[in-house]
C-alpha cells in the first residue's frame, strides 16, 4: 500500500512564492510508486486547497483562477483525525466528505505562519506524523533574537547584537540609537527578527542610515535586531539532516553575493539557467575552504541543529571573518529553500532519497512520541478531588 503524504506550501508569508517553488520541486522528487502525494496549497488569505492544477507552476500566475479550480479543504483540530475534508459539501449531499486519509505531512512553508511554529502547532494538536522541527524548535529557530540567545548560552559563537521591539522604537528612538551605538560600531546590519530570505534587511553605516533601516525593518516585524557587521565576510551554508541526537551534515556551499550581504535577488534570481528557488542562486559547491575549516563549519552546523532540538532537514548559515578566520552562526532555516536538495546531491544523497528519509523521520518521531506519557488514567473529579476553590463551591473566588 502506498503512503499518503501531504505536502503543505504557500501560506500567509512574504516568502509565499518561494514556498510554492520549493514544494513543487519536492513533490516532483517523490517516488510515485511508493507515495500518493496530496498537494495542499495555503493561499495568501490562509485558505487550504488541493487538486491536480496545483502541480503546474504556470497556474500560479493567476491565483484567483488557481483556487477557483481547486478543491477547498480542511483538517479537524481533533487528535487522531488524519482525514482531509472537503469544505464545500451541500446540506443533503451523500458524497464522501473525505478527500484523503493522510499518513504523513511534509511542511514546505517558508517564513511567518509556517516556519515559525504556528503551523507545526496545528500538526502537533492533530497528532499526525510530520517531518521537520516541532513547535518549539521552529519558533526558536525562526526568531533571530531567541536563536542567538540559545546559541550563545550553549557556547556557539554569534556576533554581538542589540534587540528591541517596534513599540520601544516608536516610544524612544533616541534611546534605541544610543543603545546600538554604545554596544556596536558602524557599519551594522538591521533585520526583522522573524523573517527569512533577506526580506527587510539593510546595512547602516551611520546614524541616519540606522534610523532609516530600522524604520524599514519595523514594517515587517514586532521585534528588530541590529548586529555587528563583518566587513571581510565570507558566507557559508551547510545543511543538516536527521534528528537532534542523530544527524549528518552536508558539504558546504558559498553563495555568491552581489553586495555587502546575500540579498533576496541573490538567493532566488541568481544565475543558474533553468533553475528555480534556492537552487537558482549563484554558488560554489563545495565551498572554497580548507578541509579543517569545512569540518569546523559542518560540526558547528550539526551542534546548532542539536541544541535547537531540530528535526528533518535544515540549513545553517554561518559567517567567516576572513580577517582572522573566526566563524559565527548567522541563522538557521528550519525549512530551507528547495529543502537544500542540491547540497545533499553534492553529498551523495539524491533528492528522491532525501524525501524518503524525511517521511521515515516523520514516522519514527511519531513512534517515539507515542511511547511518552501524556496523561494519567485516574480521574481526580471521580475521586472527589480538585474541587476546593472551584466555581460554585463555598468561598470560591478568582
mmCIF file of N, CA, C and O in Angstrom, residues 226-284:
data_model
loop_
_atom_site.group_PDB
_atom_site.id
_atom_site.type_symbol
_atom_site.label_atom_id
_atom_site.label_comp_id
_atom_site.label_asym_id
_atom_site.label_seq_id
_atom_site.Cartn_x
_atom_site.Cartn_y
_atom_site.Cartn_z
ATOM 1 N N UNK A 226 19.717 44.438 15.621
ATOM 2 C CA UNK A 226 20.816 45.141 14.951
ATOM 3 C C UNK A 226 22.100 44.409 15.313
ATOM 4 O O UNK A 226 22.401 44.208 16.498
ATOM 5 N N UNK A 227 22.856 44.008 14.302
ATOM 6 C CA UNK A 227 24.030 43.166 14.522
ATOM 7 C C UNK A 227 25.314 43.846 14.050
ATOM 8 O O UNK A 227 25.303 44.648 13.111
ATOM 9 N N UNK A 228 26.392 43.468 14.709
ATOM 10 C CA UNK A 228 27.727 43.847 14.227
ATOM 11 C C UNK A 228 27.912 43.298 12.819
ATOM 12 O O UNK A 228 27.569 42.148 12.536
ATOM 13 N N UNK A 229 28.422 44.103 11.933
ATOM 14 C CA UNK A 229 28.634 43.673 10.552
ATOM 15 C C UNK A 229 30.089 43.298 10.325
ATOM 16 O O UNK A 229 31.001 44.082 10.605
ATOM 17 N N UNK A 230 30.296 42.092 9.833
ATOM 18 C CA UNK A 230 31.634 41.625 9.471
ATOM 19 C C UNK A 230 31.952 42.170 8.083
ATOM 20 O O UNK A 230 31.254 41.860 7.115
ATOM 21 N N UNK A 231 32.984 42.977 7.975
ATOM 22 C CA UNK A 231 33.276 43.638 6.694
ATOM 23 C C UNK A 231 34.047 42.726 5.742
ATOM 24 O O UNK A 231 33.835 42.758 4.531
ATOM 25 N N UNK A 232 34.950 41.890 6.268
ATOM 26 C CA UNK A 232 35.657 40.927 5.418
ATOM 27 C C UNK A 232 34.930 39.590 5.524
ATOM 28 O O UNK A 232 35.412 38.624 6.103
ATOM 29 N N UNK A 233 33.746 39.573 4.933
ATOM 30 C CA UNK A 233 32.789 38.494 5.157
ATOM 31 C C UNK A 233 32.807 37.452 4.049
ATOM 32 O O UNK A 233 32.783 37.784 2.860
ATOM 33 N N UNK A 234 32.816 36.199 4.466
ATOM 34 C CA UNK A 234 32.542 35.079 3.562
ATOM 35 C C UNK A 234 31.357 34.329 4.162
ATOM 36 O O UNK A 234 31.417 33.879 5.311
ATOM 37 N N UNK A 235 30.264 34.202 3.392
ATOM 38 C CA UNK A 235 29.076 33.496 3.878
ATOM 39 C C UNK A 235 29.133 32.046 3.401
ATOM 40 O O UNK A 235 29.385 31.773 2.226
ATOM 41 N N UNK A 236 28.885 31.139 4.324
ATOM 42 C CA UNK A 236 28.916 29.705 4.036
ATOM 43 C C UNK A 236 27.631 29.069 4.563
ATOM 44 O O UNK A 236 27.188 29.383 5.682
ATOM 45 N N UNK A 237 27.042 28.170 3.777
ATOM 46 C CA UNK A 237 25.844 27.451 4.189
ATOM 47 C C UNK A 237 26.135 25.957 4.283
ATOM 48 O O UNK A 237 26.913 25.411 3.489
ATOM 49 N N UNK A 238 25.486 25.316 5.250
ATOM 50 C CA UNK A 238 25.619 23.867 5.422
ATOM 51 C C UNK A 238 24.268 23.319 5.862
ATOM 52 O O UNK A 238 23.617 23.896 6.738
ATOM 53 N N UNK A 239 23.842 22.242 5.266
ATOM 54 C CA UNK A 239 22.561 21.630 5.628
ATOM 55 C C UNK A 239 22.789 20.472 6.592
ATOM 56 O O UNK A 239 23.850 19.827 6.575
ATOM 57 N N UNK A 240 21.786 20.240 7.438
ATOM 58 C CA UNK A 240 21.836 19.134 8.403
ATOM 59 C C UNK A 240 20.548 18.326 8.268
ATOM 60 O O UNK A 240 19.459 18.893 8.121
ATOM 61 N N UNK A 241 20.670 17.017 8.322
ATOM 62 C CA UNK A 241 19.548 16.107 8.119
ATOM 63 C C UNK A 241 19.491 15.084 9.240
ATOM 64 O O UNK A 241 20.511 14.505 9.601
ATOM 65 N N UNK A 242 18.306 14.869 9.790
ATOM 66 C CA UNK A 242 18.130 13.836 10.815
ATOM 67 C C UNK A 242 17.305 14.332 11.976
ATOM 68 O O UNK A 242 16.368 15.117 11.809
ATOM 69 N N UNK A 243 17.659 13.885 13.177
ATOM 70 C CA UNK A 243 17.022 14.368 14.400
ATOM 71 C C UNK A 243 18.111 14.915 15.304
ATOM 72 O O UNK A 243 19.295 14.715 15.049
ATOM 73 N N UNK A 244 17.710 15.618 16.350
ATOM 74 C CA UNK A 244 18.667 16.366 17.160
ATOM 75 C C UNK A 244 19.867 15.532 17.592
ATOM 76 O O UNK A 244 21.011 15.982 17.508
ATOM 77 N N UNK A 245 19.613 14.309 18.030
ATOM 78 C CA UNK A 245 20.697 13.479 18.565
ATOM 79 C C UNK A 245 21.263 12.480 17.567
ATOM 80 O O UNK A 245 22.102 11.658 17.928
ATOM 81 N N UNK A 246 20.813 12.535 16.323
ATOM 82 C CA UNK A 246 21.304 11.593 15.309
ATOM 83 C C UNK A 246 21.170 12.272 13.945
ATOM 84 O O UNK A 246 20.121 12.202 13.309
ATOM 85 N N UNK A 247 22.233 12.934 13.512
ATOM 86 C CA UNK A 247 22.133 13.724 12.291
ATOM 87 C C UNK A 247 23.447 13.682 11.511
ATOM 88 O O UNK A 247 24.474 13.252 12.022
ATOM 89 N N UNK A 248 23.372 14.128 10.259
ATOM 90 C CA UNK A 248 24.553 14.244 9.409
ATOM 91 C C UNK A 248 24.559 15.643 8.786
ATOM 92 O O UNK A 248 23.510 16.272 8.615
ATOM 93 N N UNK A 249 25.761 16.119 8.450
ATOM 94 C CA UNK A 249 25.905 17.433 7.834
ATOM 95 C C UNK A 249 26.345 17.287 6.381
ATOM 96 O O UNK A 249 27.117 16.380 6.038
ATOM 97 N N UNK A 250 25.848 18.174 5.544
ATOM 98 C CA UNK A 250 26.171 18.146 4.120
ATOM 99 C C UNK A 250 27.519 18.809 3.853
ATOM 100 O O UNK A 250 28.138 19.383 4.749
ATOM 101 N N UNK A 251 27.927 18.759 2.599
ATOM 102 C CA UNK A 251 29.055 19.587 2.174
ATOM 103 C C UNK A 251 28.655 21.048 2.327
ATOM 104 O O UNK A 251 27.473 21.381 2.433
ATOM 105 N N UNK A 252 29.623 21.923 2.325
ATOM 106 C CA UNK A 252 29.351 23.356 2.460
ATOM 107 C C UNK A 252 29.231 24.017 1.092
ATOM 108 O O UNK A 252 29.816 23.573 0.112
ATOM 109 N N UNK A 253 28.462 25.090 1.053
ATOM 110 C CA UNK A 253 28.366 25.913 -0.157
ATOM 111 C C UNK A 253 28.725 27.350 0.190
ATOM 112 O O UNK A 253 28.550 27.791 1.327
ATOM 113 N N UNK A 254 29.221 28.074 -0.797
ATOM 114 C CA UNK A 254 29.446 29.504 -0.654
ATOM 115 C C UNK A 254 28.543 30.227 -1.635
ATOM 116 O O UNK A 254 28.796 30.228 -2.848
ATOM 117 N N UNK A 255 27.440 30.831 -1.154
ATOM 118 C CA UNK A 255 26.588 31.612 -2.059
ATOM 119 C C UNK A 255 27.312 32.870 -2.502
ATOM 120 O O UNK A 255 28.071 33.469 -1.732
ATOM 121 N N UNK A 256 27.109 33.258 -3.743
ATOM 122 C CA UNK A 256 27.786 34.430 -4.297
ATOM 123 C C UNK A 256 26.871 35.635 -4.159
ATOM 124 O O UNK A 256 25.775 35.671 -4.718
ATOM 125 N N UNK A 257 27.314 36.629 -3.415
ATOM 126 C CA UNK A 257 26.515 37.835 -3.193
ATOM 127 C C UNK A 257 26.973 38.945 -4.124
ATOM 128 O O UNK A 257 28.129 38.981 -4.551
ATOM 129 N N UNK A 258 26.053 39.868 -4.418
ATOM 130 C CA UNK A 258 26.376 40.988 -5.303
ATOM 131 C C UNK A 258 26.622 42.276 -4.523
ATOM 132 O O UNK A 258 27.075 43.257 -5.093
ATOM 133 N N UNK A 259 26.306 42.270 -3.211
ATOM 134 C CA UNK A 259 26.507 43.450 -2.379
ATOM 135 C C UNK A 259 27.209 43.088 -1.088
ATOM 136 O O UNK A 259 28.006 42.143 -1.034
ATOM 137 N N UNK A 260 26.871 43.809 -0.020
ATOM 138 C CA UNK A 260 27.513 43.582 1.274
ATOM 139 C C UNK A 260 27.002 42.331 1.967
ATOM 140 O O UNK A 260 27.653 41.781 2.842
ATOM 141 N N UNK A 261 25.796 41.904 1.600
ATOM 142 C CA UNK A 261 25.232 40.692 2.170
ATOM 143 C C UNK A 261 24.356 40.025 1.125
ATOM 144 O O UNK A 261 24.003 40.626 0.112
ATOM 145 N N UNK A 262 24.005 38.767 1.378
ATOM 146 C CA UNK A 262 23.219 37.996 0.417
ATOM 147 C C UNK A 262 21.788 38.517 0.393
ATOM 148 O O UNK A 262 21.081 38.484 1.399
ATOM 149 N N UNK A 263 21.346 38.996 -0.755
ATOM 150 C CA UNK A 263 20.018 39.604 -0.883
ATOM 151 C C UNK A 263 18.992 38.583 -1.351
ATOM 152 O O UNK A 263 19.328 37.467 -1.766
ATOM 153 N N UNK A 264 17.726 38.996 -1.321
ATOM 154 C CA UNK A 264 16.624 38.178 -1.844
ATOM 155 C C UNK A 264 16.898 37.834 -3.311
ATOM 156 O O UNK A 264 16.719 36.697 -3.739
ATOM 157 N N UNK A 265 17.349 38.844 -4.083
ATOM 158 C CA UNK A 265 17.623 38.622 -5.505
ATOM 159 C C UNK A 265 18.774 37.646 -5.705
ATOM 160 O O UNK A 265 18.730 36.798 -6.610
ATOM 161 N N UNK A 266 19.808 37.746 -4.871
ATOM 162 C CA UNK A 266 20.925 36.801 -4.961
ATOM 163 C C UNK A 266 20.444 35.373 -4.741
ATOM 164 O O UNK A 266 20.878 34.438 -5.415
ATOM 165 N N UNK A 267 19.547 35.211 -3.759
ATOM 166 C CA UNK A 267 19.101 33.874 -3.380
ATOM 167 C C UNK A 267 18.198 33.232 -4.434
ATOM 168 O O UNK A 267 18.319 32.034 -4.721
ATOM 169 N N UNK A 268 17.290 34.023 -5.002
ATOM 170 C CA UNK A 268 16.233 33.424 -5.814
ATOM 171 C C UNK A 268 16.217 33.858 -7.271
ATOM 172 O O UNK A 268 15.432 33.344 -8.064
ATOM 173 N N UNK A 269 17.047 34.810 -7.636
ATOM 174 C CA UNK A 269 17.085 35.270 -9.026
ATOM 175 C C UNK A 269 18.513 35.261 -9.526
ATOM 176 O O UNK A 269 18.979 36.173 -10.199
ATOM 177 N N UNK A 270 19.234 34.215 -9.159
ATOM 178 C CA UNK A 270 20.651 34.110 -9.492
ATOM 179 C C UNK A 270 20.880 33.629 -10.903
ATOM 180 O O UNK A 270 20.029 33.719 -11.771
ATOM 181 N N UNK A 271 22.059 33.028 -11.085
ATOM 182 C CA UNK A 271 22.475 32.783 -12.450
ATOM 183 C C UNK A 271 22.365 31.371 -12.958
ATOM 184 O O UNK A 271 22.885 31.077 -14.025
ATOM 185 N N UNK A 272 21.724 30.444 -12.227
ATOM 186 C CA UNK A 272 21.625 29.068 -12.708
ATOM 187 C C UNK A 272 20.499 28.958 -13.726
ATOM 188 O O UNK A 272 19.324 28.962 -13.375
ATOM 189 N N UNK A 273 20.831 28.883 -14.963
ATOM 190 C CA UNK A 273 19.838 28.882 -16.039
ATOM 191 C C UNK A 273 18.895 27.702 -15.910
ATOM 192 O O UNK A 273 19.312 26.558 -15.759
ATOM 193 N N UNK A 274 17.586 27.991 -15.968
ATOM 194 C CA UNK A 274 16.580 26.942 -15.905
ATOM 195 C C UNK A 274 16.259 26.463 -14.516
ATOM 196 O O UNK A 274 15.362 25.655 -14.331
ATOM 197 N N UNK A 275 16.970 26.947 -13.515
ATOM 198 C CA UNK A 275 16.731 26.524 -12.139
ATOM 199 C C UNK A 275 15.816 27.522 -11.447
ATOM 200 O O UNK A 275 15.671 28.662 -11.874
ATOM 201 N N UNK A 276 15.200 27.069 -10.345
ATOM 202 C CA UNK A 276 14.316 27.928 -9.570
ATOM 203 C C UNK A 276 14.597 27.745 -8.096
ATOM 204 O O UNK A 276 15.228 26.779 -7.676
ATOM 205 N N UNK A 277 14.079 28.695 -7.277
ATOM 206 C CA UNK A 277 14.280 28.613 -5.832
ATOM 207 C C UNK A 277 15.737 28.807 -5.470
ATOM 208 O O UNK A 277 16.516 29.401 -6.204
ATOM 209 N N UNK A 278 16.106 28.300 -4.272
ATOM 210 C CA UNK A 278 17.498 28.445 -3.821
ATOM 211 C C UNK A 278 18.476 27.759 -4.763
ATOM 212 O O UNK A 278 19.640 28.135 -4.844
ATOM 213 N N UNK A 279 18.001 26.766 -5.500
ATOM 214 C CA UNK A 279 18.865 26.081 -6.464
ATOM 215 C C UNK A 279 19.381 27.062 -7.529
ATOM 216 O O UNK A 279 20.456 26.872 -8.099
ATOM 217 N N UNK A 280 18.610 28.144 -7.769
ATOM 218 C CA UNK A 280 18.948 29.070 -8.844
ATOM 219 C C UNK A 280 20.065 30.030 -8.482
ATOM 220 O O UNK A 280 20.655 30.660 -9.361
ATOM 221 N N UNK A 281 20.357 30.187 -7.199
ATOM 222 C CA UNK A 281 21.328 31.191 -6.795
ATOM 223 C C UNK A 281 22.740 30.794 -7.222
ATOM 224 O O UNK A 281 23.078 29.623 -7.315
ATOM 225 N N UNK A 282 23.559 31.828 -7.488
ATOM 226 C CA UNK A 282 24.966 31.572 -7.801
ATOM 227 C C UNK A 282 25.668 31.066 -6.550
ATOM 228 O O UNK A 282 25.527 31.641 -5.464
ATOM 229 N N UNK A 283 26.444 30.015 -6.691
ATOM 230 C CA UNK A 283 27.079 29.425 -5.511
ATOM 231 C C UNK A 283 28.277 28.576 -5.929
ATOM 232 O O UNK A 283 28.398 28.164 -7.098
ATOM 233 N N UNK A 284 29.148 28.322 -4.963
ATOM 234 C CA UNK A 284 30.233 27.369 -5.156
ATOM 235 C C UNK A 284 29.957 26.153 -4.288
ATOM 236 O O UNK A 284 29.815 26.274 -3.072
#
